[in-house]
PDB file of C-alpha atoms in Angstrom:
ATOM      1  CA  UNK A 171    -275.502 -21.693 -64.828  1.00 41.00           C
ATOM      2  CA  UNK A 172    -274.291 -19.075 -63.044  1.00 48.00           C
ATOM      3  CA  UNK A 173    -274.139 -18.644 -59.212  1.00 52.00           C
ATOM      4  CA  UNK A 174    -276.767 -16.965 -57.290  1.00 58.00           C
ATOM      5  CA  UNK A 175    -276.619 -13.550 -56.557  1.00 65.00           C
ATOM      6  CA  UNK A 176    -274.343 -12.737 -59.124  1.00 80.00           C
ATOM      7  CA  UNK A 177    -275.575 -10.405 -61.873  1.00 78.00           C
ATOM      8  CA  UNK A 178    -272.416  -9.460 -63.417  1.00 81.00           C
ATOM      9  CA  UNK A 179    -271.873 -10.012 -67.388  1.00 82.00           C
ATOM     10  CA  UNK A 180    -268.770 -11.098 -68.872  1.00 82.00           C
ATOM     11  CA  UNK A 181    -267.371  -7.650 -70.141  1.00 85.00           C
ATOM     12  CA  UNK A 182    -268.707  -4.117 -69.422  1.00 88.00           C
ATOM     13  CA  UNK A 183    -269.360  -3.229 -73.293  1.00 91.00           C
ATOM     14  CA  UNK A 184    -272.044  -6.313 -73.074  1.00 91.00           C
ATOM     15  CA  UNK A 185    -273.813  -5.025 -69.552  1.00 92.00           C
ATOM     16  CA  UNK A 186    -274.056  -1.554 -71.153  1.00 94.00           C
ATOM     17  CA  UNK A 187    -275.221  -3.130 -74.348  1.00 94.00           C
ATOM     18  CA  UNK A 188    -278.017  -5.081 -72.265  1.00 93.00           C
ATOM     19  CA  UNK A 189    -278.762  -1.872 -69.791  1.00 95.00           C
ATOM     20  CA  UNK A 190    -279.561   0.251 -73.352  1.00 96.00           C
ATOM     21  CA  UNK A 191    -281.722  -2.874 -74.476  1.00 96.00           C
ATOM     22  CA  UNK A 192    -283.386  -2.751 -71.479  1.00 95.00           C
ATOM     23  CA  UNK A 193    -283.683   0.983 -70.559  1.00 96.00           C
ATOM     24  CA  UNK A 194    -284.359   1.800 -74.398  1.00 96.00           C
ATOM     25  CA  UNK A 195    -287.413  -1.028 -74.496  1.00 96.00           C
ATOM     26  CA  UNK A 196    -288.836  -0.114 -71.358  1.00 95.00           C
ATOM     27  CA  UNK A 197    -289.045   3.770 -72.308  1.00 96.00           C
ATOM     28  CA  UNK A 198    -290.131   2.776 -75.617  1.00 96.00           C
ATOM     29  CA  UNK A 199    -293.279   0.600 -74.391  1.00 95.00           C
ATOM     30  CA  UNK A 200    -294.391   3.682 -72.383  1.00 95.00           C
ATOM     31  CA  UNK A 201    -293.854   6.620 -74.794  1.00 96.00           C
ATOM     32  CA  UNK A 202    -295.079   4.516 -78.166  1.00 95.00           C
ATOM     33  CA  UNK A 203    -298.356   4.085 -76.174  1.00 94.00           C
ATOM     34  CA  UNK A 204    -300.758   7.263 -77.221  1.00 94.00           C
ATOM     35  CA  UNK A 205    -299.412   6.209 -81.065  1.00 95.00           C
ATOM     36  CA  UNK A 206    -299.383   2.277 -81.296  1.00 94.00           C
ATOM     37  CA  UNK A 207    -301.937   1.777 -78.104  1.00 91.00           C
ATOM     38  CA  UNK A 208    -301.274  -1.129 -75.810  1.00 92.00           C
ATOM     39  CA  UNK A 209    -299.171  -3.058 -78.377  1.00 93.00           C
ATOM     40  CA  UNK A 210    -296.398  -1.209 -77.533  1.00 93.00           C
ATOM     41  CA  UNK A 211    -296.499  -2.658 -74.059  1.00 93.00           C
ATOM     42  CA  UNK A 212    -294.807  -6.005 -76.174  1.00 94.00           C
ATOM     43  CA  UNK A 213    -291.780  -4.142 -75.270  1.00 94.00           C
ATOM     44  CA  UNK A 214    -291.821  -4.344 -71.548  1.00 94.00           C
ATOM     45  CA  UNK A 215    -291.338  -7.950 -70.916  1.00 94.00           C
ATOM     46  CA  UNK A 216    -288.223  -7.608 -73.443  1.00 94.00           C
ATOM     47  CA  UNK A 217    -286.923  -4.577 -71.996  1.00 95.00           C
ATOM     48  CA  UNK A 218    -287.205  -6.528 -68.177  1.00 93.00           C
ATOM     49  CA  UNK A 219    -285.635  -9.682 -70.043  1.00 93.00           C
ATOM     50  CA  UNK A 220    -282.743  -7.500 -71.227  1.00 92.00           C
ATOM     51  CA  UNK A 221    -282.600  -6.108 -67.677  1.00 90.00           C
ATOM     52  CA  UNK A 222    -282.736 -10.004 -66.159  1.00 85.00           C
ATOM     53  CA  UNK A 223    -285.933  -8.784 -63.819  1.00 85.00           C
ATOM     54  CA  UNK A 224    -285.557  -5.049 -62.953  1.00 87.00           C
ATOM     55  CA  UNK A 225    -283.437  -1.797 -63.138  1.00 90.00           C
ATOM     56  CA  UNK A 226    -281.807  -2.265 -59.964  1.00 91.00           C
ATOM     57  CA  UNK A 227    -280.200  -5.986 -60.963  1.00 88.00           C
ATOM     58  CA  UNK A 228    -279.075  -4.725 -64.171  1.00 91.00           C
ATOM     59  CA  UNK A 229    -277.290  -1.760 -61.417  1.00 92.00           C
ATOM     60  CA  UNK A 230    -275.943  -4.320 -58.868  1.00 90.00           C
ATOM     61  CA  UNK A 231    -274.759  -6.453 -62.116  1.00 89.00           C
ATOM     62  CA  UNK A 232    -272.965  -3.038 -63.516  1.00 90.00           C
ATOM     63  CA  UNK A 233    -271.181  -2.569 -60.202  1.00 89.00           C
ATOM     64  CA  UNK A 234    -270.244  -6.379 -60.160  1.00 86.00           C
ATOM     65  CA  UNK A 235    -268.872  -6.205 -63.433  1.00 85.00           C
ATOM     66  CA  UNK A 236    -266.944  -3.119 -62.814  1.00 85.00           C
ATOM     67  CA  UNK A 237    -265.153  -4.972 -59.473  1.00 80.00           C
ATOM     68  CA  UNK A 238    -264.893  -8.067 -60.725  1.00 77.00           C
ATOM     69  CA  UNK A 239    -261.170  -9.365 -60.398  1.00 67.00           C
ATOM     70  CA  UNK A 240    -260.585  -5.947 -57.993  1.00 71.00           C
ATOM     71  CA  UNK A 241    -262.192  -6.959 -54.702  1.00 70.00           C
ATOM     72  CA  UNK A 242    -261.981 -10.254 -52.897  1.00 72.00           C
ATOM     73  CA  UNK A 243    -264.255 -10.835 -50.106  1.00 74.00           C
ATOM     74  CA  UNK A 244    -262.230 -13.003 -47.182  1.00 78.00           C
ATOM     75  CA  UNK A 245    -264.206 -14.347 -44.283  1.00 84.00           C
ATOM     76  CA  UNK A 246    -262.348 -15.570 -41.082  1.00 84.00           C
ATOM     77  CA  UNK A 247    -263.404 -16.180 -37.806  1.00 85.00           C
ATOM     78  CA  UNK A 248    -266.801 -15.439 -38.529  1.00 83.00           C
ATOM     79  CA  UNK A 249    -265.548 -11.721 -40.102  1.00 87.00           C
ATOM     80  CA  UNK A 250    -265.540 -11.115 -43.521  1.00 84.00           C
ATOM     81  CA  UNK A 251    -263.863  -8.199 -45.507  1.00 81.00           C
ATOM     82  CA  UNK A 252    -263.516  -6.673 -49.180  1.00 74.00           C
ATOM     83  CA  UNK A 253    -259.854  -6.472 -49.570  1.00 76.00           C
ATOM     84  CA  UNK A 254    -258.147  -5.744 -53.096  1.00 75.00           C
ATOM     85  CA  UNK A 255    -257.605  -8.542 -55.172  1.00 67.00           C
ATOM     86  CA  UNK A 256    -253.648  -9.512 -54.580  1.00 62.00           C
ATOM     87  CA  UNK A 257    -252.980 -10.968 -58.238  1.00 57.00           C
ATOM     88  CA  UNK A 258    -254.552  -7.808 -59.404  1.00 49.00           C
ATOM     89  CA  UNK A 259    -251.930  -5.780 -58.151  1.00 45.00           C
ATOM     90  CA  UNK A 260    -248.543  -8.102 -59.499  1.00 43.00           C
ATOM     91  CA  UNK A 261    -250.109  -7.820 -62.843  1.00 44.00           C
ATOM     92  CA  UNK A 262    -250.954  -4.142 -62.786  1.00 43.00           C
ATOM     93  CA  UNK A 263    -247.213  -3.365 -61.694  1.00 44.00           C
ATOM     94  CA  UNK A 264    -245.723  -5.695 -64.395  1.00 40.00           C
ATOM     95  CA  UNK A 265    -247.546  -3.265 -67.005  1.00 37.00           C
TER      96      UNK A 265
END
């Protein structure tokens, strides 16, 4: 199970896969309604599935999985920062 209040997916290809699921369901339940009437509302509910809930956790997962590995948030004393990820950079200058 994954930890809460993290919305990030494993690789970037997948979360864009999942956002045009989502998106692409969503917009499909609304603008299929004057032809196949309310059945096309079926969609929503897969299109919010796709999206785990809503547009703007499929966003905040995007920009997780984008950062993931980059930032590192450190807390001392009560303070806590985003800092660049330290192994990140070693590897990135071994390249």
């Amino acid at each position: 199970m994954r930890e809460s209040g993290n919305f990030a997916s494993a690789s970037l290809p997948r979360h864009l896969v999942r956002g045009a699921m989502g998106f692409g369901s969503l917009a499909a339940s609304v603008l299929l309604l004057p032809v196949t009437g309310p059945v096309s509302l079926l969609l929503a509910p897969v299109g919010l599935l796709a999206l785990r809930g809503c547009p703007m956790c499929w966003t905040v997962g995007l920009i997780q999985t984008v950062s993931r590995g980059r930032l590192r948030r450190e807390c001392r004393d009560g303070r806590c920062e985003l800092r660049k990820d330290q192994q990140e950079g070693v590897a990135a200058g071994r390249r």
